[in-house]
Coordinates of C-alpha atoms and ligand atoms in Angstrom, one line a residue:
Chain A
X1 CA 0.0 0.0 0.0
X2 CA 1.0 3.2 -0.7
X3 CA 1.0 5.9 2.3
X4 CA 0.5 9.7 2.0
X5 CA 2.8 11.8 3.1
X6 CA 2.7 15.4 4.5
X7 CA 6.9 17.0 5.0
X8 CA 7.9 20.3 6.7
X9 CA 11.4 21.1 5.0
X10 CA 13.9 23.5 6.6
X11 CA 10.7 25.3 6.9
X12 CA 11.5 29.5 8.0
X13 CA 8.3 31.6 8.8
X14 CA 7.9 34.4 10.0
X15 CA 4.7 36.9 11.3
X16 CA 3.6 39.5 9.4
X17 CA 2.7 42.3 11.3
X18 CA 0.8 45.5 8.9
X19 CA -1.6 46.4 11.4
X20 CA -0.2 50.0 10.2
X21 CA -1.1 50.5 6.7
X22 CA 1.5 53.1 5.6
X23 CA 4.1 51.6 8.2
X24 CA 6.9 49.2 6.8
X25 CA 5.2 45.8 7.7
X26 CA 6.6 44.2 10.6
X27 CA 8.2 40.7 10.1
X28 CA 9.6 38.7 13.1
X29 CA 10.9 35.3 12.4
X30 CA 8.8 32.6 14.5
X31 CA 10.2 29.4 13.2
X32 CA 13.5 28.5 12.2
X33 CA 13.9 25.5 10.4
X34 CA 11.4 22.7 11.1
X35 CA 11.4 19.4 10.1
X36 CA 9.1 16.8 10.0
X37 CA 7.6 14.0 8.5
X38 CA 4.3 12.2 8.8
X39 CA 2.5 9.2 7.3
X40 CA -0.7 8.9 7.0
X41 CA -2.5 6.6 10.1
X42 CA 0.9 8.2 12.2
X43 CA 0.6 10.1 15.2
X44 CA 3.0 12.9 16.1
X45 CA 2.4 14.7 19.2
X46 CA 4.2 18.1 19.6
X47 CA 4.7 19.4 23.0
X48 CA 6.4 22.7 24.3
X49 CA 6.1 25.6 26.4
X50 CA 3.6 28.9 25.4
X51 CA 5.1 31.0 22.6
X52 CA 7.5 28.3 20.8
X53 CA 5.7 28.8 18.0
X54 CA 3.3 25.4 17.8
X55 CA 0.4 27.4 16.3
X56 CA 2.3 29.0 13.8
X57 CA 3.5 25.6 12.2
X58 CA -0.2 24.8 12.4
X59 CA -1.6 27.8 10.5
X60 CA 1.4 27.8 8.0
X61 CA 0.9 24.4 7.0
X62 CA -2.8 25.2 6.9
X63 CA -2.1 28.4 4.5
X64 CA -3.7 31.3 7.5
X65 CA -3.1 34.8 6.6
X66 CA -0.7 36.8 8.2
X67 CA 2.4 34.1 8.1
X68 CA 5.0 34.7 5.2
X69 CA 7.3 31.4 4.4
X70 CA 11.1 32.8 4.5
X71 CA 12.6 29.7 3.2
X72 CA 12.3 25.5 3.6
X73 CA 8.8 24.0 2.4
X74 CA 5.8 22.4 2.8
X75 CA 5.2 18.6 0.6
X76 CA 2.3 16.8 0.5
X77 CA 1.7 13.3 -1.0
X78 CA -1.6 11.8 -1.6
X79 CA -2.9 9.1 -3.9
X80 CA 0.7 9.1 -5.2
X81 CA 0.7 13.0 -6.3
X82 CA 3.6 15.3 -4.7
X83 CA 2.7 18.7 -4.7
X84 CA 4.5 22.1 -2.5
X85 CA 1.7 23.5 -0.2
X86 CA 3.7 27.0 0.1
X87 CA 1.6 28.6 -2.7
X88 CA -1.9 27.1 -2.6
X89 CA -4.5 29.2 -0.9
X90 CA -6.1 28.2 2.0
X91 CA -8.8 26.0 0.4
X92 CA -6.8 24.7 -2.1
X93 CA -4.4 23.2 0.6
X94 CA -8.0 22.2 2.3
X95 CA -9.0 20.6 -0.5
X96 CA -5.5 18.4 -0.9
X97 CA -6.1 16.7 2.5
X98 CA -5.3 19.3 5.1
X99 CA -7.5 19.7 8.5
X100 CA -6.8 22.1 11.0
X101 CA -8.7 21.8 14.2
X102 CA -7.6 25.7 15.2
X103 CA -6.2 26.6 18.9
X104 CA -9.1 28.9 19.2
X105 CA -12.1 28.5 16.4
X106 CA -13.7 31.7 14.9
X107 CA -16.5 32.6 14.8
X108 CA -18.5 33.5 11.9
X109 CA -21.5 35.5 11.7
X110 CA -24.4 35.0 9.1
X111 CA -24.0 30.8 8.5
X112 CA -25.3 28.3 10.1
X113 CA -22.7 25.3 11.6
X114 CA -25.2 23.0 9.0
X115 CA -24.7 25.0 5.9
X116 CA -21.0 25.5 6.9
X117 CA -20.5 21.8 7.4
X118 CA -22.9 21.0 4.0
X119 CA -21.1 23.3 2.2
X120 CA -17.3 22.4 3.4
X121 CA -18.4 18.8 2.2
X122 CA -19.8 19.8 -0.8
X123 CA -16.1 21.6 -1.8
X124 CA -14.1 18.6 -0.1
X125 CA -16.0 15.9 -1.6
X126 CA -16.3 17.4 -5.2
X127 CA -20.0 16.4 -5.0
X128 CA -22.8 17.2 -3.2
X129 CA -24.0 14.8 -0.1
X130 CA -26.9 12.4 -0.6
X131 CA -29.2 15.0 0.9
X132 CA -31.1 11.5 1.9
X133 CA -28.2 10.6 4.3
X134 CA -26.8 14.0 5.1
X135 CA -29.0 15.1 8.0
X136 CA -28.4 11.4 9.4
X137 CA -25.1 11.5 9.2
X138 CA -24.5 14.9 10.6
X139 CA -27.1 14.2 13.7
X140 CA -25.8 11.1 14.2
X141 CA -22.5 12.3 14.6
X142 CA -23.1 15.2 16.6
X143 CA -24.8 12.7 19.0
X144 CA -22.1 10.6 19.6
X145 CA -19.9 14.2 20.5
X146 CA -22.8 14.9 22.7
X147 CA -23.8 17.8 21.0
X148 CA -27.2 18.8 21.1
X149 CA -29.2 18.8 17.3
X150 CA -29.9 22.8 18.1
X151 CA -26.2 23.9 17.4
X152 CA -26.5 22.9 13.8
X153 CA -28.9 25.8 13.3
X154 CA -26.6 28.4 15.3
X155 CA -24.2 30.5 13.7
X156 CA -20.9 29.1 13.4
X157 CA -19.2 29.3 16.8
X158 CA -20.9 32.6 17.4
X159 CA -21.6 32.2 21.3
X160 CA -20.1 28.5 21.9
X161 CA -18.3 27.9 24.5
X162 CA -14.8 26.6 24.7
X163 CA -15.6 23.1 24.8
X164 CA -18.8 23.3 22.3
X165 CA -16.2 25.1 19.6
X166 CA -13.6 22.1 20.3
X167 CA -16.5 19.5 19.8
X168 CA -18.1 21.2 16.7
X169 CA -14.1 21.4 15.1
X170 CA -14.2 17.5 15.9
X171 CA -17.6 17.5 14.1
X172 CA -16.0 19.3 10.9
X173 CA -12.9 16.4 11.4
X174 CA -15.7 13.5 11.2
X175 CA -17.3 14.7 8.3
X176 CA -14.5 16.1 6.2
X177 CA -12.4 13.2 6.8
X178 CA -8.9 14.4 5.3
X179 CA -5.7 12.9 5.0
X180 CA -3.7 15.1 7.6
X181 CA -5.1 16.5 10.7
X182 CA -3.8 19.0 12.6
X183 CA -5.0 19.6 15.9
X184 CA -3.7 22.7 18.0
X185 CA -5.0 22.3 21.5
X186 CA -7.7 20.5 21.1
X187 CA -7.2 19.6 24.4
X188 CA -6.7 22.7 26.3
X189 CA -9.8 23.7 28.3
X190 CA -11.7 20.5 28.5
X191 CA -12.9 18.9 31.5
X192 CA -12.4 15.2 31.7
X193 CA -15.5 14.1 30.3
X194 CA -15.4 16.2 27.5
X195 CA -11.7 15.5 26.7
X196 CA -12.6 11.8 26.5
X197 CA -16.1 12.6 23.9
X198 CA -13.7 14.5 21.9
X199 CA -10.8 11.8 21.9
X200 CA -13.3 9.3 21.0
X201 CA -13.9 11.6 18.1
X202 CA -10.1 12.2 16.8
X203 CA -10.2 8.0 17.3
X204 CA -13.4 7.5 15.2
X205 CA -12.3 10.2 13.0
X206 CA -8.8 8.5 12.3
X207 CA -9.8 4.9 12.0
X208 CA -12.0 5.9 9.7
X209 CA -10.1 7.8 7.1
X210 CA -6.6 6.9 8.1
X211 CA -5.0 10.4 8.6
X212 CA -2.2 11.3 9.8
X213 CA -2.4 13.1 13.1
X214 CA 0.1 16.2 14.3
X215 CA -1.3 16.9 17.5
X216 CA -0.3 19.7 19.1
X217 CA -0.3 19.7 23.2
X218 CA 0.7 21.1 26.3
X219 CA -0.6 18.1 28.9
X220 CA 0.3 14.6 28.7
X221 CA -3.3 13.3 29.3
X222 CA -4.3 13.7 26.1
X223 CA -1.6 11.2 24.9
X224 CA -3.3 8.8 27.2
X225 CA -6.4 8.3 25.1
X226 CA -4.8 8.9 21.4
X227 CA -1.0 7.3 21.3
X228 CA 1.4 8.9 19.4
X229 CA 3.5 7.4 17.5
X230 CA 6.4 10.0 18.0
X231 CA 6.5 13.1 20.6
X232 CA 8.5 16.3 19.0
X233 CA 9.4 19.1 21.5
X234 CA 9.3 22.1 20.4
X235 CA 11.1 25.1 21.8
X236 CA 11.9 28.3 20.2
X237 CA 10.6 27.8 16.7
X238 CA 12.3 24.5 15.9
X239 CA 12.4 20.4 17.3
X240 CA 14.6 20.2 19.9
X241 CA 14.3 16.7 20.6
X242 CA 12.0 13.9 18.8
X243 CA 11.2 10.1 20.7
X244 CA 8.7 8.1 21.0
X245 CA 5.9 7.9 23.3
X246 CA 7.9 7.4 26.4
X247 CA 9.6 10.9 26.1
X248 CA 6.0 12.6 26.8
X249 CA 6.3 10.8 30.3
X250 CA 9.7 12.4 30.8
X251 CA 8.6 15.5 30.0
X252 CA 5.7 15.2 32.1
X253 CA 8.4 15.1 35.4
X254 CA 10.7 17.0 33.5
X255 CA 8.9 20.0 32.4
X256 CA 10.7 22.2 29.1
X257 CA 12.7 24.1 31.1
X258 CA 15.5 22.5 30.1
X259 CA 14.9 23.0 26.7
X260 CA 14.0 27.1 26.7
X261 CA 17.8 28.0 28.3
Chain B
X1 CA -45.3 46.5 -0.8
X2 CA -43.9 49.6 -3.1
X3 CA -40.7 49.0 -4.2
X4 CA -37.8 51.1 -5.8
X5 CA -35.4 49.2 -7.5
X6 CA -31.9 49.7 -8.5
X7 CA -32.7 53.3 -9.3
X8 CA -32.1 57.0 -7.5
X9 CA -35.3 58.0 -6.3
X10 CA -37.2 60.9 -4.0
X11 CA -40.2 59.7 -2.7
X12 CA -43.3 61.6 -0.2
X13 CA -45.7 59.5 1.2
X14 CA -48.3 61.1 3.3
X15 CA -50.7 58.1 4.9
X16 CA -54.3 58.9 6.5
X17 CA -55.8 56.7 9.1
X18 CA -55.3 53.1 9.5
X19 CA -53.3 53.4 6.0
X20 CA -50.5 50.8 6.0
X21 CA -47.1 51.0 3.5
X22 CA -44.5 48.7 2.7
X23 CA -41.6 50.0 1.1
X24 CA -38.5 48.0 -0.1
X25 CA -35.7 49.4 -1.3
X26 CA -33.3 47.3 -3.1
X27 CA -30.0 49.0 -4.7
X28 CA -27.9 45.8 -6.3
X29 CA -27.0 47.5 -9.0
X30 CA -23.6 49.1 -10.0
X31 CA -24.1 53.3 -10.6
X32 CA -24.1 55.2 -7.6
X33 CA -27.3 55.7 -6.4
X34 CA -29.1 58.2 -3.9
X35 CA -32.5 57.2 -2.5
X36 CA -34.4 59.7 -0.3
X37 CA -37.7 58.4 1.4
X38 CA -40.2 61.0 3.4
X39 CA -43.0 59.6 5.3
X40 CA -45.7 61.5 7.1
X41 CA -47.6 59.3 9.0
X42 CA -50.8 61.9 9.5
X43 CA -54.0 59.7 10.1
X44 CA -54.4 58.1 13.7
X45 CA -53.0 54.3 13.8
X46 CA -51.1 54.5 10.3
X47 CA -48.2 52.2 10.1
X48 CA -44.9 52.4 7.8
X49 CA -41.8 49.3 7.0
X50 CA -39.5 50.4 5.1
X51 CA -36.9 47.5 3.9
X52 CA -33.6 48.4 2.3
X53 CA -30.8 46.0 1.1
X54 CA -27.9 47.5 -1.0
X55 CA -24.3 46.6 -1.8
X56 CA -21.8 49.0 -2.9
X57 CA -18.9 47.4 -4.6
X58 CA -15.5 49.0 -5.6
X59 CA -15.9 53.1 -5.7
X60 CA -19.4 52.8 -6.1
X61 CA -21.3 55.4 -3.5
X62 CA -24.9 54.1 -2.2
X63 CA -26.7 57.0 0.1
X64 CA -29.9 56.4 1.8
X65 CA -31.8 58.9 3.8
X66 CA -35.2 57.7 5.4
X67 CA -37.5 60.6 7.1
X68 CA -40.8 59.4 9.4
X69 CA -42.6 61.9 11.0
X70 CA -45.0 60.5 13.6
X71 CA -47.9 63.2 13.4
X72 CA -50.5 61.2 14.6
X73 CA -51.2 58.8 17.7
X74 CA -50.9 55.5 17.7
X75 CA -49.1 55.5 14.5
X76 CA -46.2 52.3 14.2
X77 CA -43.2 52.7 12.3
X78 CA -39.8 50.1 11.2
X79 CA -37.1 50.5 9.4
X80 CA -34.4 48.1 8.8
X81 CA -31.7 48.4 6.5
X82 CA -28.9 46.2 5.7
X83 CA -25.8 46.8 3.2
X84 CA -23.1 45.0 2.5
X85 CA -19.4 46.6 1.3
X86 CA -17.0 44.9 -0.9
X87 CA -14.0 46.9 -2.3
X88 CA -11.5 49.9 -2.4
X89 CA -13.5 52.9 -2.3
X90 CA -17.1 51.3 -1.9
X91 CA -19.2 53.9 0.2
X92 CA -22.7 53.9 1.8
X93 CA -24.3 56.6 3.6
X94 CA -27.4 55.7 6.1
X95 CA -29.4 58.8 7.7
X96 CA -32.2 57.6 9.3
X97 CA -34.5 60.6 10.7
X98 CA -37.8 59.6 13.1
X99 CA -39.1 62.6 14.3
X100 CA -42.0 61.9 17.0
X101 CA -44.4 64.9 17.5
X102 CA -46.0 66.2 20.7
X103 CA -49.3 64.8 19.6
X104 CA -47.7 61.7 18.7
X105 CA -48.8 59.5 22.2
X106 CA -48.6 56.1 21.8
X107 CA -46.1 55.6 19.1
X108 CA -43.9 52.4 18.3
X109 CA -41.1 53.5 16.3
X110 CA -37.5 51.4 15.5
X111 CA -35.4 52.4 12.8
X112 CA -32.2 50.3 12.4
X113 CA -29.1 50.0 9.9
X114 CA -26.3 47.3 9.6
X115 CA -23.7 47.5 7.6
X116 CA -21.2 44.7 6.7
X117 CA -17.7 45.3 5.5
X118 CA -16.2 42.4 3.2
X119 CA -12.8 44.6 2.8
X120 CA -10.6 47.0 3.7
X121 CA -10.6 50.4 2.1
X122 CA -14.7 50.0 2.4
X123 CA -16.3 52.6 4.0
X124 CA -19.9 52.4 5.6
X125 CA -21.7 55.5 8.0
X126 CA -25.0 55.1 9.3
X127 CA -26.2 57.7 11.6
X128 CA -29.9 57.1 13.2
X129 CA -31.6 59.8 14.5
X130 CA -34.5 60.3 17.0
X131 CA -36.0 63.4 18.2
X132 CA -38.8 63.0 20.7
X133 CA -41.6 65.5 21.4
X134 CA -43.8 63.4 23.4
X135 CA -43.0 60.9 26.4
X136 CA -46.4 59.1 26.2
X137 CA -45.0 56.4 23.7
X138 CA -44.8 52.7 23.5
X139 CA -41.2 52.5 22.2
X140 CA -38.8 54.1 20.0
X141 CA -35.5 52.7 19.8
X142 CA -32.6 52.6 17.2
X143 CA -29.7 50.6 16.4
X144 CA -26.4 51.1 14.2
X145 CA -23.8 48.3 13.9
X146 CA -20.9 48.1 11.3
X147 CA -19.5 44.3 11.2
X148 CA -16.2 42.8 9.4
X149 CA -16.2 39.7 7.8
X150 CA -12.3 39.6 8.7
X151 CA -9.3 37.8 7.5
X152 CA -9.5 35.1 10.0
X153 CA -13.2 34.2 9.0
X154 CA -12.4 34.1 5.7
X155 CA -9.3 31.9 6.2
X156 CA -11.6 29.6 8.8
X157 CA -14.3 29.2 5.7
X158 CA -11.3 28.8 3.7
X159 CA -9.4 26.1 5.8
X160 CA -12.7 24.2 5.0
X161 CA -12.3 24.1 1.0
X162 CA -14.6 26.8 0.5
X163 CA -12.8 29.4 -1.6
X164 CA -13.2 32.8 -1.4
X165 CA -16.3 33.9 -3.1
X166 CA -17.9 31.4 -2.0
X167 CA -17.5 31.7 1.2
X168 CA -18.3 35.5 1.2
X169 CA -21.5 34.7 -0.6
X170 CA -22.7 32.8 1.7
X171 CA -22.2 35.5 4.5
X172 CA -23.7 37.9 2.6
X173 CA -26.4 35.8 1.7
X174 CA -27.4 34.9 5.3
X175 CA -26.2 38.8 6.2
X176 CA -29.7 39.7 4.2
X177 CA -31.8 36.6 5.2
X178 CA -33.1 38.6 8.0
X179 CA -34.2 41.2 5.5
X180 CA -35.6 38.3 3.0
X181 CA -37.2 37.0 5.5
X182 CA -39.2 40.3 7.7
X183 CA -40.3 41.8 4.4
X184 CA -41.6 38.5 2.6
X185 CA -39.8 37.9 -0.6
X186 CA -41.3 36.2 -2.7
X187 CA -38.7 33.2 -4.5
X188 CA -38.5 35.4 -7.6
X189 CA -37.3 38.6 -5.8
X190 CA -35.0 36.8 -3.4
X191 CA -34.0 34.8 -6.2
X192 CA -32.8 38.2 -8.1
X193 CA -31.4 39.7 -5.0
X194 CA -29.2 36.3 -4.7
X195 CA -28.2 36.6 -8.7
X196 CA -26.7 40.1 -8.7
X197 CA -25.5 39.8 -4.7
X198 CA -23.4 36.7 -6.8
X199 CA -22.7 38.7 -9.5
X200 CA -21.1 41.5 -7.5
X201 CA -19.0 39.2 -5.8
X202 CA -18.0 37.3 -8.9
X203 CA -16.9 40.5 -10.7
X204 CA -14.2 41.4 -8.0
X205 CA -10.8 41.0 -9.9
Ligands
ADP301 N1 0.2 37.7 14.3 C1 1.3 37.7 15.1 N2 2.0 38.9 15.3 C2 3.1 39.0 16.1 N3 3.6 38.0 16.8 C3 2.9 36.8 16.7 C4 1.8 36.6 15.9 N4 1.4 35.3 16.0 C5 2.3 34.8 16.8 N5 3.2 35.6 17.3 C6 4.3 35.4 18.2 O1 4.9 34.2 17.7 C7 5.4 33.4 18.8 C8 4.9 32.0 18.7 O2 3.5 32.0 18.9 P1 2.6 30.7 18.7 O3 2.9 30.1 17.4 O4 1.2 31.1 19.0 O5 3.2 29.8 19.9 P2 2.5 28.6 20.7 O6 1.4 28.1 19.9 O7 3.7 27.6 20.8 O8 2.1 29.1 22.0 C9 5.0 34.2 20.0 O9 6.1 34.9 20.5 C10 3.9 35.1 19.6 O10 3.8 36.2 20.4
MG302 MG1 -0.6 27.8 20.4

C-alpha cells in the first residue's frame, strides 16, 4: 500500500505584522527551520512551552493569513501526487487533505454550523451529499460528540463555549475526513469528560479515514487516550528533541525548562 | 409592498388613518445611487416598514436617507436596512431621521441600519436619528452596527475548501436573510437579489 505523506522542509516563517497600513510591515521570524515527516495513520504529538511557536506551524501548514514562508517547504503526497503546499490558498491546501482543528475557532457571523459543514463537504467531496443521508449522518455524529441537534442551526461558533467550539471542530474532522489533521490544543480547556467525547472523536475520526495526526499539546493526558506514534518538543521555533511515546512521560516530570535556556 | 429598485429616487408619502405602507428598497446594482424616502404618518393608527438592502462594490457610492414623522397617535413605524461593502473605495451613507411629534402618544417606532464590511478600504456611515416630542410612547429605539467579515473568517471558511467567493457569498447571503425573510420575498425577488449579490461578488478581480 501506498502511504501519504505530509513534510515540513527546513521550513523559515515568519509573522507579518501591517496592522499599520502606511508603516513598513513588521516581520519577526517565529520558526526557524522545522522538520518533519508524517504518514498517514501516524501520530506525532508536539509538546512545548507557550510562545515556541506550535500554532504558527499549524496555521502555516494550513495556509492562514498573516504568516509569510522565508525559506524551507511544505510537501504533500496523496494518492501518489507530490505537490509544495507553500503557494496554494487556503482551500486549495484544504481541499488536498489538510484539516486544521484551530487553537481557538472563529467565529463567523451569518452561516449556520449546518450549511458551513454542508457546504465544506460539498467543496471537499467534489459532489454534493446524498441529501437522503446527510442530515443522518451529521445528527448522528453530533450525537455521539454529545452535542445537542440545536447547534446545527446556530451560527458558526458565534456564542459556543470553549468546549462546544472544540467539539463542533471534531464535528467538521468526522465529516471532512482528510488525510492530515492538525489539531492545536484540542485539548486545552476540557474537563475530563469532555476530553474523552472528543478523543473518541479524533479515534473514530482517524480509523475511519486513516490520517495522519500532528497533534499539538501542552498536557500529557491527552496522549493517554490517542498514542502517538512519536512526541517532537518544540522550543523556540524549531524540534529540539524527537522520541517516542515514552519521552511525553519524561517531560511530564521534567517539564521544558530545560529546553528554553 | 412599493418597491424602488436599483434606481435613485425621492419619494413623499403622506398616509391617513389606518393606511398601512410597505416599502422595499433594493439598490444591487452598479451606478451610484441616492435614494431619499419622506413619510408623514398623519392619520391616527397608520403604520410604515420600510426595507432596504444594498451593496456597494469597488468606488461605487450608495446614500440612503429615510424621514418618518410621527404626526398622529398610535401611528407604528420600522425600518431596517442592511448593506453589504465589498471593495477599495465602496461607500454607503445611512441617515435615518424619526421625528415623534408632541401629539404623537402612543407611538412604536425602530429604525435600524447594519452595515457589513467584506474589505478594507470600504467605507460604511450610518447615523440614526431620533427626536422625541412626546413621552407618552410605546417605544422608540434605534440601532447602528458596522460588522467585518475579517481575514481570520475568511481563512476559517477557507481552511474548509470553500474558496473565497464562496464563502463571502454565503455571509452575505445569510447577512440579508433577516431582510428576505421580515419583508416576505417572494422566491423570484430573493432569487434576483441572490443573482446580482453573486454577481457583484464574482466580478471582484
Ligand atoms: N500575528 C502575530 N503577530 C506577532 N507576533 C505573533 C503573531 N502570531 C504569533 N506571534 C508570536 O509568535 C510566537 C509564537 O506564537 P505561537 O505560534 O502562537 O506559539 P505557541 O502556539 O507555541 O504558544 C509568540 O512569541 C507570539 O507572540
Ligand atoms: Mg498555540
Amino acid at each position: 500500500m501506498k502511504y501519504d505523506k505530509l513534510e515540513v522542509v527546513d521550513l523559515c516563517v515568519c509573522v507579518v505584522n501591517n496592522k499599520h497600513a502606511n508603516d513598513q510591515a513588521q516581520e519577526k521570524e517565529i520558526l526557524k527551520g522545522v522538520n518533519l515527516e508524517i504518514n498517514s495513520d501516524e501520530v506525532h504529538a508536539i509538546m512545548g512551552p507557550n510562545g515556541s511557536g506550535k500554532s504558527t506551524l499549524a496555521a502555516s501548514i494550513a495556509g492562514a493569513p498573516g504568516y509569510k514562508v522565508t525559506s524551507g517547504d511544505i510537501i504533500l503526497t496523496v494518492d501518489g501526487k507530490t505537490q509544495s503546499l507553500v503557494d496554494l490558498t487556503a482551500d486549495e491546501r484544504a481541499r488536498a487533505g489538510i484539516f486544521l482543528a484551530q487553537q481557538s475557532p472563529t467565529a463567523v457571523d451569518g452561516i449556520t454550523l449546518s450549511n458551513f459543514l454542508r457546504t465544506a463537504k460539498t467543496a471537499i467531496d467534489g459532489v454534493a451529499p446524498n441529501i437522503r443521508t446527510w442530515i443522518k449522518e451529521l445528527y448522528d455524529t453530533m450525537e455521539l460528540l454529545k452535542m445537542d441537534k440545536s447547534f446545527a442551526s446556530r451560527p458558526l461558533n458565534v456564542g459556543f463555549s470553549g468546549g462546544e467550539k472544540k467539539r463542533a471542530e471534531i464535528l467538521q474532522l468526522e465529516i471532512l475526513r482528510p488525510k492530515f489533521a492538525i489539531l492545536d490544543e484540542t485539548d486545552s480547556g476540557l474537563d475530563v469528560d469532555a476530553l474523552k467525547t472528543v478523543c473518541d472523536g479524533i479515534n473514530r475520526a482517524k480509523t475511519d479515514a486513516k490520517f495522519g495526526a500532528l497533534l499539538i499539546t501542552h498536557y500529557t493526558h491527552i496522549l493517554d487516550y490517542i498514542k502517538p506514534d512519536f512526541v517532537h518538543v518544540f522550543a523556540n521555533g524549531e524540534i529540539v528533541q524527537s522520541g517516542d511515546s515514552t519521552l511525553a512521560k519524561k517531560l511530564e516530570t521534567s517539564g521544558y525548562e530545560q529546553y528554553t535556556k | 409592498m412599493d418597491k424602488i429598485l436599483n434606481q435613485s429616487a425621492k419619494k413623499h408619502y403622506v398616509l391617513g388613518e389606518n393606511q398601512v405602507l410597505d416599502l422595499l428598497v433594493v439598490q444591487m446594482h452598479d451606478a451610484d445611487c441616492e435614494v431619499d424616502i419622506k413619510v408623514d404618518l398623519e392619520g391616527i393608527g397608520s403604520n410604515v416598514n420600510i426595507f432596504g438592502i444594498y451593496f456597494a462594490s469597488a468606488g461605487q457610492i450608495i446614500q440612503n436617507r429615510v424621514v418618518v414623522n410621527h404626526i398622529a397617535p398610535k401611528c407604528t413605524s420600522s425600518i431596517l436596512y442592511k448593506g453589504a461593502l465589498l471593495g477599495s473605495g465602496a461607500k454607503t451613507s445611512w441617515d435615518g431621521f424619526v421625528n415623534i411629534g408632541e401629539n404623537a402618544v402612543n407611538t412604536d417606532t425602530y429604525e435600524t441600519n447594519r452595515n457589513l464590511l467584506l474589505s478594507e478600504g470600504a467605507s460604511a456611515v450610518s447615523v440614526p436619528n431620533l427626536e422625541i416630542l412626546t413621552g407618552d410612547i410605546v417605544r422608540a429605539g434605534h440601532a447602528s452596527a458596522t460588522g467585518r467579515f475579517d481575514d481570520q473568517q475568511l481563512f476559517y471558511l477557507m481552511s474548509r475548501g470553500i474558496d473565497a467567493k464562496t464563502a463571502q457569498k454565503l455571509i452575505v447571503r445569510g447577512f440579508f436573510e433577516e431582510i428576505i425573510q421580515n419583508a416576505e420575498l417572494d422566491d423570484l425577488e430573493q432569487t434576483e437579489i441572490f443573482k446580482q449579490l453573486e454577481r457583484k461578488i464574482d466580478e471582484v478581480r
